[in-house]
Amino acid sequence: MNKGISLEKRFKFGENWYRFIAHMNEARISSAKESLSEMLSLPDLKRKSFLDVGSGSGLFSLAAHQLGADVTSFDYDGSSVASTKELKNRWADSANTWRIEQGSVLDSDYMKSLGKFDIVYSWGVLHHTGNMKKALSNVIGNVKHGGQLYIAIYNYQPFKTSYWKVVKKAYNQNILLCTMIVLVHMPYFFILRGIVRFFRGKLKLERGMSLWYDMLDWLGGYPFEAARPEEIIDYYLLHDFVLQKLTTCGGRSGCNEFVFRRLINQ
């Protein structure tokens, strides 16, 4: 990872997601499966190989497994690896088509060793590595020609991106700042956003996620980078991908989702 960011100043993503899986249930898994199938425009993932880059809680590795894929999951954070293994033990204990490893998307040799996949998936991960540009590049080699790349990247906003970067960095300094930041921002996440979601008819969180653990991930998620949608699209178009699907966060804070297909060699 980026040597300029010490381990103790990074957000403990894995610890957050390990606590999240205590609340795992069939409804969350079903929601994750539906969102994965919808974005990839595939009814199932049978006979597909699936690489989960930064598996986090392991929810989407489990969703891909239940949709029929041969899954490889890895994460830089040991607690995320443990969380993914725990989900596998609970919901797919006997599966021999799901392997879980610890590794870094910034380790070029490791990425090459994994081979190529029909689907490479990385939701909200590459912008937390400390070197998003290298992470975006490193996943290219893992996508088969004709395969799909599904990523989600924070939306760049001139003022808000700078604001949230300061908040995230402060959150990871000490327990006092962390507590203050959570208390100050809770009304925004639980009241203001709740009202907005109510009027938009979206009180139920997408992708089987949790408002509390998503909030902590958002407030503490450092390192932190962001990009405009056109930056991501232009980058992959230059590397022989075509855009299949784009879901933006509507110019707000959050992630834009991209599904690309890698061109088949002529």
Tab-separated table of N, CA, C and O in Angstrom, residues 5-12 168-169 171-174 220 222-223:
chain	number	residue	atom	x	y	z
A	5	ILE	N	1.060	6.609	3.952
A	5	ILE	CA	-0.059	6.550	4.885
A	5	ILE	C	0.200	5.417	5.866
A	5	ILE	O	0.161	4.253	5.506
A	6	SER	N	0.481	5.770	7.104
A	6	SER	CA	0.817	4.750	8.096
A	6	SER	C	-0.394	3.903	8.409
A	6	SER	O	-1.537	4.342	8.314
A	7	LEU	N	-0.138	2.649	8.799
A	7	LEU	CA	-1.215	1.718	9.071
A	7	LEU	C	-2.162	2.225	10.142
A	7	LEU	O	-3.374	2.061	10.060
A	8	GLU	N	-1.609	2.886	11.186
A	8	GLU	CA	-2.459	3.314	12.284
A	8	GLU	C	-3.380	4.465	11.900
A	8	GLU	O	-4.345	4.761	12.599
A	9	LYS	N	-3.099	5.159	10.787
A	9	LYS	CA	-3.934	6.265	10.360
A	9	LYS	C	-4.971	5.836	9.316
A	9	LYS	O	-5.759	6.639	8.865
A	10	ARG	N	-4.954	4.610	8.921
A	10	ARG	CA	-5.941	4.083	7.992
A	10	ARG	C	-7.204	3.705	8.757
A	10	ARG	O	-7.169	3.319	9.914
A	11	PHE	N	-8.330	3.796	8.096
A	11	PHE	CA	-9.571	3.324	8.692
A	11	PHE	C	-9.553	1.807	8.749
A	11	PHE	O	-9.092	1.140	7.823
A	12	LYS	N	-10.049	1.249	9.833
A	12	LYS	CA	-10.085	-0.206	10.003
A	12	LYS	C	-11.334	-0.761	9.316
A	12	LYS	O	-12.326	-1.124	9.961
A	168	LYS	N	-12.481	12.527	7.105
A	168	LYS	CA	-12.013	11.148	7.168
A	168	LYS	C	-10.628	11.052	7.814
A	168	LYS	O	-10.358	10.149	8.619
A	169	LYS	N	-9.767	11.981	7.451
A	169	LYS	CA	-8.422	11.974	8.024
A	169	LYS	C	-8.470	12.244	9.520
A	169	LYS	O	-7.786	11.578	10.313
A	171	TYR	N	-11.005	11.677	11.550
A	171	TYR	CA	-11.680	10.544	12.187
A	171	TYR	C	-10.674	9.505	12.669
A	171	TYR	O	-10.847	8.882	13.725
A	172	ASN	N	-9.616	9.314	11.910
A	172	ASN	CA	-8.640	8.266	12.198
A	172	ASN	C	-7.481	8.719	13.087
A	172	ASN	O	-6.559	7.945	13.331
A	173	GLN	N	-7.537	9.951	13.592
A	173	GLN	CA	-6.448	10.453	14.425
A	173	GLN	C	-6.508	9.917	15.848
A	173	GLN	O	-5.516	9.460	16.406
A	174	ASN	N	-7.691	9.981	16.462
A	174	ASN	CA	-7.843	9.503	17.841
A	174	ASN	C	-9.321	9.311	18.152
A	174	ASN	O	-10.203	9.739	17.408
A	220	GLY	N	-15.158	7.353	8.155
A	220	GLY	CA	-13.784	6.983	8.469
A	220	GLY	C	-12.948	6.512	7.309
A	220	GLY	O	-11.740	6.332	7.447
A	222	TYR	N	-10.578	6.246	5.040
A	222	TYR	CA	-9.350	6.920	4.606
A	222	TYR	C	-8.246	5.892	4.467
A	222	TYR	O	-8.163	5.013	5.330
A	223	PRO	N	-7.452	5.902	3.401
A	223	PRO	CA	-7.286	6.885	2.326
A	223	PRO	C	-8.569	7.085	1.504
A	223	PRO	O	-9.440	6.220	1.483
